[in-house]
Coordinates of C-alpha atoms in Angstrom, one line a residue:
Chain A
M1 CA 19.3 11.0 17.0
E2 CA 22.6 9.5 16.1
Y3 CA 22.7 6.9 13.3
I4 CA 25.1 5.6 10.7
K5 CA 24.5 7.6 7.5
N6 CA 27.2 6.2 5.2
P7 CA 25.6 3.6 2.9
M8 CA 28.9 1.7 2.3
K9 CA 29.5 1.5 6.1
I10 CA 26.0 0.4 6.7
E11 CA 26.4 -2.5 4.2
E12 CA 29.8 -3.5 5.6
R13 CA 28.6 -3.4 9.2
S14 CA 25.5 -5.4 8.2
F15 CA 27.5 -8.3 6.8
E16 CA 29.6 -8.3 10.0
I17 CA 26.5 -8.6 12.1
I18 CA 25.1 -11.3 9.9
Q19 CA 28.3 -13.4 10.5
D20 CA 28.2 -12.7 14.2
I21 CA 24.6 -13.9 14.4
I22 CA 25.5 -17.1 12.4
D23 CA 28.4 -17.7 14.8
E24 CA 25.9 -17.4 17.7
I25 CA 22.9 -19.3 16.4
R26 CA 24.7 -21.9 14.2
P27 CA 28.3 -22.2 15.5
D28 CA 28.9 -25.3 13.3
Y29 CA 27.5 -23.9 10.1
K30 CA 29.8 -24.2 7.2
F31 CA 29.4 -22.6 3.8
K32 CA 30.3 -24.8 0.9
D33 CA 32.4 -22.1 -0.8
E34 CA 32.9 -18.4 -1.0
I35 CA 30.3 -17.7 -3.7
E36 CA 27.6 -19.7 -1.8
E37 CA 28.5 -17.7 1.3
K38 CA 28.1 -14.5 -0.7
I39 CA 24.7 -15.5 -2.1
I40 CA 23.3 -16.8 1.2
K41 CA 24.5 -13.8 3.2
R42 CA 23.0 -11.4 0.7
A43 CA 19.8 -13.3 0.8
I44 CA 19.8 -12.8 4.6
H45 CA 20.8 -9.1 4.2
T46 CA 17.7 -8.6 2.0
T47 CA 15.3 -10.5 4.2
A48 CA 16.8 -10.6 7.7
D49 CA 15.7 -14.2 7.6
F50 CA 18.3 -16.8 8.7
D51 CA 16.1 -19.6 7.3
Y52 CA 18.1 -19.0 4.1
L53 CA 21.1 -20.7 5.7
D54 CA 19.1 -23.9 5.2
I55 CA 16.7 -23.4 2.3
L56 CA 18.8 -21.9 -0.4
K57 CA 20.1 -24.5 -2.8
I58 CA 22.5 -23.9 -5.6
S59 CA 23.0 -26.6 -8.2
D60 CA 26.6 -27.5 -8.9
S61 CA 27.1 -25.7 -12.1
A62 CA 24.6 -22.8 -11.5
V63 CA 27.0 -20.1 -10.5
D64 CA 29.5 -20.9 -13.3
V65 CA 26.8 -21.0 -15.9
I66 CA 25.3 -17.7 -14.7
L67 CA 28.7 -16.0 -14.7
E68 CA 29.5 -17.3 -18.1
A69 CA 26.1 -16.2 -19.5
L70 CA 26.5 -12.8 -17.9
K71 CA 29.9 -12.4 -19.5
N72 CA 28.3 -13.3 -22.8
E73 CA 25.6 -10.6 -23.0
A74 CA 22.8 -12.8 -21.6
T75 CA 19.3 -11.4 -21.2
I76 CA 17.8 -11.6 -17.7
Y77 CA 14.0 -12.3 -17.8
T78 CA 12.2 -11.5 -14.5
D79 CA 8.6 -12.4 -13.7
T80 CA 7.9 -9.1 -11.9
N81 CA 8.8 -5.5 -12.3
M82 CA 9.7 -5.6 -8.6
A83 CA 12.5 -8.1 -9.2
L84 CA 13.6 -6.1 -12.2
S85 CA 13.9 -2.9 -10.2
G86 CA 16.0 -4.6 -7.5
I87 CA 18.6 -5.9 -9.9
N88 CA 21.8 -3.8 -10.3
K89 CA 21.3 -2.5 -13.8
K90 CA 24.4 -0.4 -13.9
R91 CA 26.4 -3.6 -13.6
L92 CA 24.4 -5.4 -16.3
D93 CA 24.8 -2.4 -18.6
M94 CA 28.6 -2.5 -18.1
L95 CA 28.5 -6.2 -19.1
G96 CA 26.3 -5.5 -22.1
C97 CA 23.5 -7.7 -20.7
K98 CA 19.9 -7.0 -21.3
Y99 CA 17.1 -7.3 -18.7
K100 CA 13.4 -7.3 -19.1
C101 CA 10.1 -8.2 -17.5
L102 CA 7.6 -9.1 -20.2
V103 CA 4.7 -9.7 -18.0
A104 CA 3.0 -6.3 -18.5
D105 CA 3.6 -6.1 -22.2
E106 CA 0.6 -5.9 -24.5
E107 CA 1.8 -8.8 -26.6
T108 CA 2.0 -10.9 -23.4
A109 CA -1.5 -9.9 -22.3
S110 CA -3.0 -10.9 -25.7
L111 CA -1.2 -14.2 -25.9
A112 CA -2.3 -15.0 -22.3
K113 CA -5.9 -14.2 -23.3
E114 CA -5.7 -16.2 -26.5
K115 CA -4.3 -19.3 -24.8
S116 CA -6.1 -18.9 -21.5
I117 CA -2.8 -19.0 -19.6
T118 CA -1.3 -16.7 -17.0
R119 CA 0.6 -13.6 -18.2
S120 CA 3.6 -15.0 -16.4
M121 CA 3.4 -18.1 -18.6
A122 CA 2.8 -16.1 -21.8
A123 CA 5.9 -14.0 -20.9
V124 CA 8.0 -17.2 -21.0
E125 CA 6.7 -18.2 -24.4
I126 CA 7.6 -14.8 -25.8
A127 CA 11.0 -14.9 -24.2
A128 CA 11.6 -18.3 -25.8
R129 CA 11.3 -16.7 -29.2
E130 CA 14.2 -14.3 -28.6
D131 CA 17.8 -15.0 -29.4
G132 CA 20.7 -15.1 -27.0
R133 CA 21.6 -16.5 -23.7
K134 CA 18.8 -16.5 -21.2
I135 CA 18.7 -16.4 -17.4
F136 CA 15.2 -16.5 -15.8
V137 CA 14.9 -14.8 -12.5
L138 CA 11.6 -15.7 -10.9
G139 CA 10.5 -14.6 -7.5
N140 CA 6.8 -14.7 -7.8
A141 CA 5.1 -16.9 -10.3
P142 CA 5.2 -20.7 -10.0
T143 CA 3.3 -20.8 -13.3
A144 CA 6.3 -19.1 -15.0
L145 CA 8.7 -21.6 -13.4
Y146 CA 6.5 -24.5 -14.5
K147 CA 6.4 -23.1 -18.0
V148 CA 10.2 -22.8 -18.2
I149 CA 10.5 -26.4 -17.2
E150 CA 7.8 -27.5 -19.6
M151 CA 9.2 -25.7 -22.6
K152 CA 12.8 -26.7 -21.9
H153 CA 11.6 -30.3 -21.6
E154 CA 9.8 -30.0 -25.0
G155 CA 12.9 -28.5 -26.6
K156 CA 11.2 -25.2 -27.2
L157 CA 13.3 -23.0 -24.9
D158 CA 17.0 -22.4 -24.6
V159 CA 17.7 -21.5 -21.0
D160 CA 21.1 -21.2 -19.4
A161 CA 20.0 -21.1 -15.8
V162 CA 17.1 -20.3 -13.5
V163 CA 17.0 -18.4 -10.3
G164 CA 13.8 -20.0 -9.1
V165 CA 12.6 -18.5 -5.8
P166 CA 8.8 -18.0 -6.1
V167 CA 7.2 -17.3 -2.8
G168 CA 3.8 -18.6 -1.8
F169 CA 1.3 -21.2 -0.9
V170 CA 0.0 -22.5 -4.2
G171 CA 2.6 -24.2 -6.4
A172 CA 5.7 -22.3 -5.2
S173 CA 7.2 -25.2 -3.3
E174 CA 6.2 -27.7 -5.8
S175 CA 7.5 -25.8 -8.8
K176 CA 10.9 -25.4 -7.2
Y177 CA 10.9 -29.1 -6.4
E178 CA 10.2 -29.8 -10.1
L179 CA 13.1 -27.6 -11.1
E180 CA 15.5 -29.5 -8.9
N181 CA 14.7 -32.6 -11.0
T182 CA 15.7 -31.1 -14.3
E183 CA 19.0 -30.6 -16.0
I184 CA 18.6 -26.9 -15.8
P185 CA 21.3 -25.2 -13.6
Y186 CA 19.3 -23.6 -10.8
I187 CA 19.3 -21.6 -7.6
I188 CA 16.2 -22.2 -5.5
S189 CA 14.7 -21.5 -2.1
K190 CA 13.2 -24.7 -0.8
G191 CA 9.7 -24.6 0.6
R192 CA 7.3 -21.6 0.5
K193 CA 9.7 -18.7 1.1
G194 CA 11.3 -16.6 -1.6
G195 CA 10.3 -13.4 -3.4
S196 CA 11.1 -10.8 -5.9
N197 CA 13.5 -9.1 -3.5
L198 CA 15.3 -12.4 -2.9
A199 CA 15.5 -13.1 -6.7
A200 CA 17.1 -9.7 -7.3
A201 CA 19.5 -10.2 -4.3
I202 CA 20.7 -13.5 -5.6
I203 CA 21.5 -12.1 -9.1
N204 CA 23.2 -9.1 -7.5
A205 CA 25.4 -11.3 -5.2
I206 CA 26.7 -13.0 -8.4
L207 CA 27.1 -9.8 -10.3
Y208 CA 29.2 -8.3 -7.4
T209 CA 31.8 -11.0 -7.9
I210 CA 32.5 -10.0 -11.5
Chain B
M1 CA 2.5 -31.2 -15.0
E2 CA -0.8 -30.2 -13.4
Y3 CA -1.0 -26.9 -11.6
I4 CA -3.5 -24.1 -10.9
K5 CA -3.2 -21.5 -13.6
N6 CA -5.9 -19.0 -12.7
P7 CA -4.4 -16.1 -10.8
M8 CA -7.6 -15.3 -8.9
K9 CA -7.9 -18.9 -7.8
I10 CA -4.3 -19.0 -6.8
E11 CA -4.8 -15.9 -4.5
E12 CA -8.0 -17.2 -3.0
R13 CA -6.6 -20.6 -2.3
S14 CA -3.4 -18.9 -0.8
F15 CA -5.4 -17.0 1.7
E16 CA -7.3 -20.2 2.7
I17 CA -4.0 -22.0 3.2
I18 CA -2.7 -19.1 5.3
Q19 CA -5.7 -19.3 7.6
D20 CA -5.4 -23.1 7.8
I21 CA -1.7 -22.8 8.9
I22 CA -2.6 -20.1 11.5
D23 CA -5.3 -22.5 12.9
E24 CA -2.7 -25.2 13.1
I25 CA 0.3 -23.3 14.5
R26 CA -1.5 -20.7 16.5
P27 CA -5.0 -22.0 17.4
D28 CA -5.5 -19.2 19.9
Y29 CA -4.4 -16.4 17.7
K30 CA -6.9 -13.5 17.3
F31 CA -6.7 -10.6 14.9
K32 CA -7.8 -7.3 16.4
D33 CA -10.1 -6.5 13.6
E34 CA -10.8 -7.2 9.9
I35 CA -8.4 -4.7 8.5
E36 CA -5.5 -5.9 10.7
E37 CA -6.3 -9.4 9.5
K38 CA -6.2 -8.3 5.9
I39 CA -2.9 -6.5 6.4
I40 CA -1.2 -9.3 8.3
K41 CA -2.4 -12.0 6.0
R42 CA -1.2 -10.1 2.9
A43 CA 2.2 -9.6 4.6
I44 CA 2.3 -13.4 5.1
H45 CA 1.1 -13.9 1.5
T46 CA 4.0 -11.8 0.2
T47 CA 6.7 -13.3 2.4
A48 CA 5.5 -16.8 3.5
D49 CA 6.7 -15.7 6.9
F50 CA 4.4 -16.3 9.8
D51 CA 6.5 -14.1 12.1
Y52 CA 4.3 -11.3 10.8
L53 CA 1.6 -12.6 13.1
D54 CA 3.6 -11.1 15.9
I55 CA 5.8 -8.4 14.6
L56 CA 3.5 -6.2 12.5
K57 CA 2.2 -3.4 14.6
I58 CA -0.5 -0.9 13.5
S59 CA -1.0 2.2 15.5
D60 CA -4.6 3.0 16.5
S61 CA -5.3 5.7 13.9
A62 CA -3.0 4.5 11.1
V63 CA -5.5 2.7 8.9
D64 CA -8.1 5.4 9.1
V65 CA -5.6 8.1 8.4
I66 CA -4.1 6.3 5.5
L67 CA -7.6 5.6 4.0
E68 CA -8.6 9.2 4.5
A69 CA -5.4 10.4 2.8
L70 CA -5.8 8.0 -0.1
K71 CA -9.3 9.3 -0.6
N72 CA -7.9 12.9 -0.7
E73 CA -5.3 12.5 -3.5
A74 CA -2.4 11.9 -1.2
T75 CA 1.1 11.2 -2.6
I76 CA 2.9 8.0 -1.7
Y77 CA 6.6 8.4 -1.3
T78 CA 8.6 5.2 -1.4
D79 CA 12.3 4.8 -0.5
T80 CA 13.0 2.3 -3.3
N81 CA 11.8 1.7 -6.9
M82 CA 11.2 -1.9 -5.8
A83 CA 8.5 -0.8 -3.3
L84 CA 7.1 1.6 -5.9
S85 CA 6.8 -1.2 -8.5
G86 CA 5.0 -3.5 -6.1
I87 CA 2.2 -1.0 -5.3
N88 CA -1.0 -1.3 -7.2
K89 CA -0.8 1.8 -9.3
K90 CA -4.1 1.2 -11.1
R91 CA -5.9 1.6 -7.8
L92 CA -3.9 4.7 -7.0
D93 CA -4.7 6.2 -10.4
M94 CA -8.4 5.6 -9.9
L95 CA -8.2 7.5 -6.6
G96 CA -6.2 10.3 -8.1
C97 CA -3.3 9.6 -5.8
K98 CA 0.3 10.2 -6.9
Y99 CA 3.2 7.9 -6.1
K100 CA 6.9 8.5 -6.5
C101 CA 10.4 7.3 -5.5
L102 CA 12.7 10.3 -5.5
V103 CA 15.8 8.4 -4.5
A104 CA 17.3 8.2 -8.0
D105 CA 16.4 11.7 -9.1
E106 CA 19.3 14.1 -10.0
E107 CA 18.0 16.7 -7.6
T108 CA 18.2 14.2 -4.8
A109 CA 21.7 13.1 -5.7
S110 CA 23.0 16.6 -5.7
L111 CA 21.3 17.5 -2.4
A112 CA 22.7 14.4 -0.8
K113 CA 26.2 15.3 -2.1
E114 CA 25.9 18.9 -0.9
K115 CA 24.8 17.9 2.6
S116 CA 26.7 14.7 2.9
I117 CA 23.6 12.7 3.7
T118 CA 22.2 9.6 2.1
R119 CA 20.1 9.9 -1.0
S120 CA 17.2 8.4 1.0
M121 CA 17.4 11.3 3.4
A122 CA 17.7 13.9 0.7
A123 CA 14.6 12.4 -0.9
V124 CA 12.6 13.1 2.3
E125 CA 13.8 16.7 2.3
I126 CA 12.6 17.1 -1.3
A127 CA 9.3 15.4 -0.5
A128 CA 8.8 17.8 2.4
R129 CA 8.8 20.8 -0.1
E130 CA 5.9 19.4 -2.0
D131 CA 2.2 20.2 -1.3
G132 CA -0.5 17.7 -0.5
R133 CA -1.1 14.8 1.8
K134 CA 1.9 12.5 2.3
I135 CA 2.2 8.9 3.1
F136 CA 5.8 7.5 3.4
V137 CA 6.2 3.9 2.5
L138 CA 9.6 2.8 3.5
G139 CA 10.9 -0.8 3.2
N140 CA 14.6 -0.3 3.0
A141 CA 16.3 2.8 4.4
P142 CA 16.4 3.4 8.2
T143 CA 18.0 6.8 7.3
A144 CA 14.8 7.8 5.5
L145 CA 12.7 6.8 8.4
Y146 CA 14.9 8.7 10.8
K147 CA 14.8 11.8 8.6
V148 CA 11.0 11.7 8.5
I149 CA 10.9 11.6 12.3
E150 CA 13.4 14.3 12.6
M151 CA 11.7 16.7 10.1
K152 CA 8.3 16.0 11.6
H153 CA 9.7 16.8 15.1
E154 CA 11.2 20.0 13.8
G155 CA 7.9 21.0 12.2
K156 CA 9.5 20.9 8.7
L157 CA 7.4 18.0 7.3
D158 CA 3.7 17.4 7.0
V159 CA 3.2 13.7 7.0
D160 CA -0.1 11.9 7.3
A161 CA 1.2 8.4 8.1
V162 CA 4.3 6.2 7.7
V163 CA 4.4 2.5 6.6
G164 CA 7.8 2.0 8.2
V165 CA 9.2 -1.5 7.6
P166 CA 12.9 -1.1 6.7
V167 CA 14.7 -4.5 6.8
G168 CA 18.1 -5.0 8.0
F169 CA 20.8 -5.1 10.6
V170 CA 22.0 -1.5 11.0
G171 CA 19.4 1.0 12.3
A172 CA 16.3 -0.8 10.9
S173 CA 15.0 -2.0 14.3
E174 CA 16.0 1.2 16.1
S175 CA 14.4 3.5 13.5
K176 CA 11.1 1.6 13.8
Y177 CA 11.3 1.8 17.6
E178 CA 11.8 5.6 17.3
L179 CA 8.7 5.8 15.0
E180 CA 6.6 4.1 17.7
N181 CA 7.5 6.9 20.0
T182 CA 6.2 9.7 17.9
E183 CA 2.7 11.0 17.2
I184 CA 2.9 9.9 13.6
P185 CA 0.3 7.2 12.7
Y186 CA 2.4 4.2 11.7
I187 CA 2.5 0.6 10.5
I188 CA 5.8 -1.1 11.4
S189 CA 7.4 -4.5 11.5
K190 CA 9.2 -4.8 14.8
G191 CA 12.8 -6.0 14.8
R192 CA 15.0 -6.6 11.7
K193 CA 12.5 -8.0 9.3
G194 CA 10.6 -6.0 6.7
G195 CA 11.4 -5.0 3.1
S196 CA 10.2 -3.3 0.0
N197 CA 8.0 -6.2 -0.9
L198 CA 6.3 -6.0 2.5
A199 CA 6.0 -2.2 2.3
A200 CA 4.1 -2.5 -1.0
A201 CA 2.0 -5.4 0.3
I202 CA 0.8 -3.4 3.3
I203 CA -0.3 -0.4 1.2
N204 CA -2.0 -2.8 -1.3
A205 CA -3.9 -4.5 1.5
I206 CA -5.3 -1.1 2.6
L207 CA -6.0 -0.1 -1.1
Y208 CA -8.0 -3.3 -1.7
T209 CA -10.5 -2.3 1.1
I210 CA -11.5 0.8 -0.7

């Protein structure tokens, strides 16, 4: 069997094919700018789903705010270990950024139990107590996204930006719609689609521009 | 903001909505059997992508073989840490199964360098040296899937079954097509779609039936 075995070549060729397919299926499609193009193409690269041409929405300041936070040793909080494992941690280490998923911590579990909330929500409460710039990268839990919005609204959480792409059928779409109506800089996937893989891909796309 | 906060209720309601949507968009759709239904619905639950009604293909013996292997302390080999983190490890621990992603190991890196192959391929070679039942769960690397097929063909790898759902534009579709034409029991996603999240979801769906 003959197949391409060079990872760099595979990635390069993949992005060429993605552009070819866009030219074919959406000849009039225009990206707003280079960074939006990079984010959307990496979303498609990760999912093979061209719906992301239409459902990924990046608020005006989101990329600049995320870049600035990443250059200032921000902490990335994910809602799943899956999203955390997909993020390019070498790059984050080079920038002096931290990254964590608090969902499985003991402290989170006991706070969730005490307050009868999801562990995803408890993880946001615990993150809020920590110092430093904060980027939430959420691909799974609408309850985490709602909690971020709630705590920001109540003045209890300093958050720089949210990559809010929970996938699913209960609350995912609604929670992303709520986020659109806040002042928080955001990147969302409208509707039901999204996921931990997508959440990681979006952060990676931004990281690769630094 | 009012939203459902009970994780069990969220999951239950999600599967109800998935069935409602299938009834609506594909009123004549029939699952082959209960386990296929569980696997496909969990794939949709993880991706919100109803394409999986048509592109997920489960070979006749795949589920039985995977169940039998899981009940006999099989090892699950994933091609990404992302897939590994999505798998329900509590369940695997209860069964006495092992699970690992060898891709980032030092031994893998040096074998890949020595042989000028991808780390994903080297990881398969290293897995082949280990004893015990083997299930490969691949959501990312066509090269890993090709390597499994190659080594099995050469009689150098004992593999029970493969969940082969690499996503992407270079080799993904082709590698899954190759797998269909082997004797290896398989679960694949036809075409470009797939992913680490999907790979984990498929194994979890099967685990939840035990």
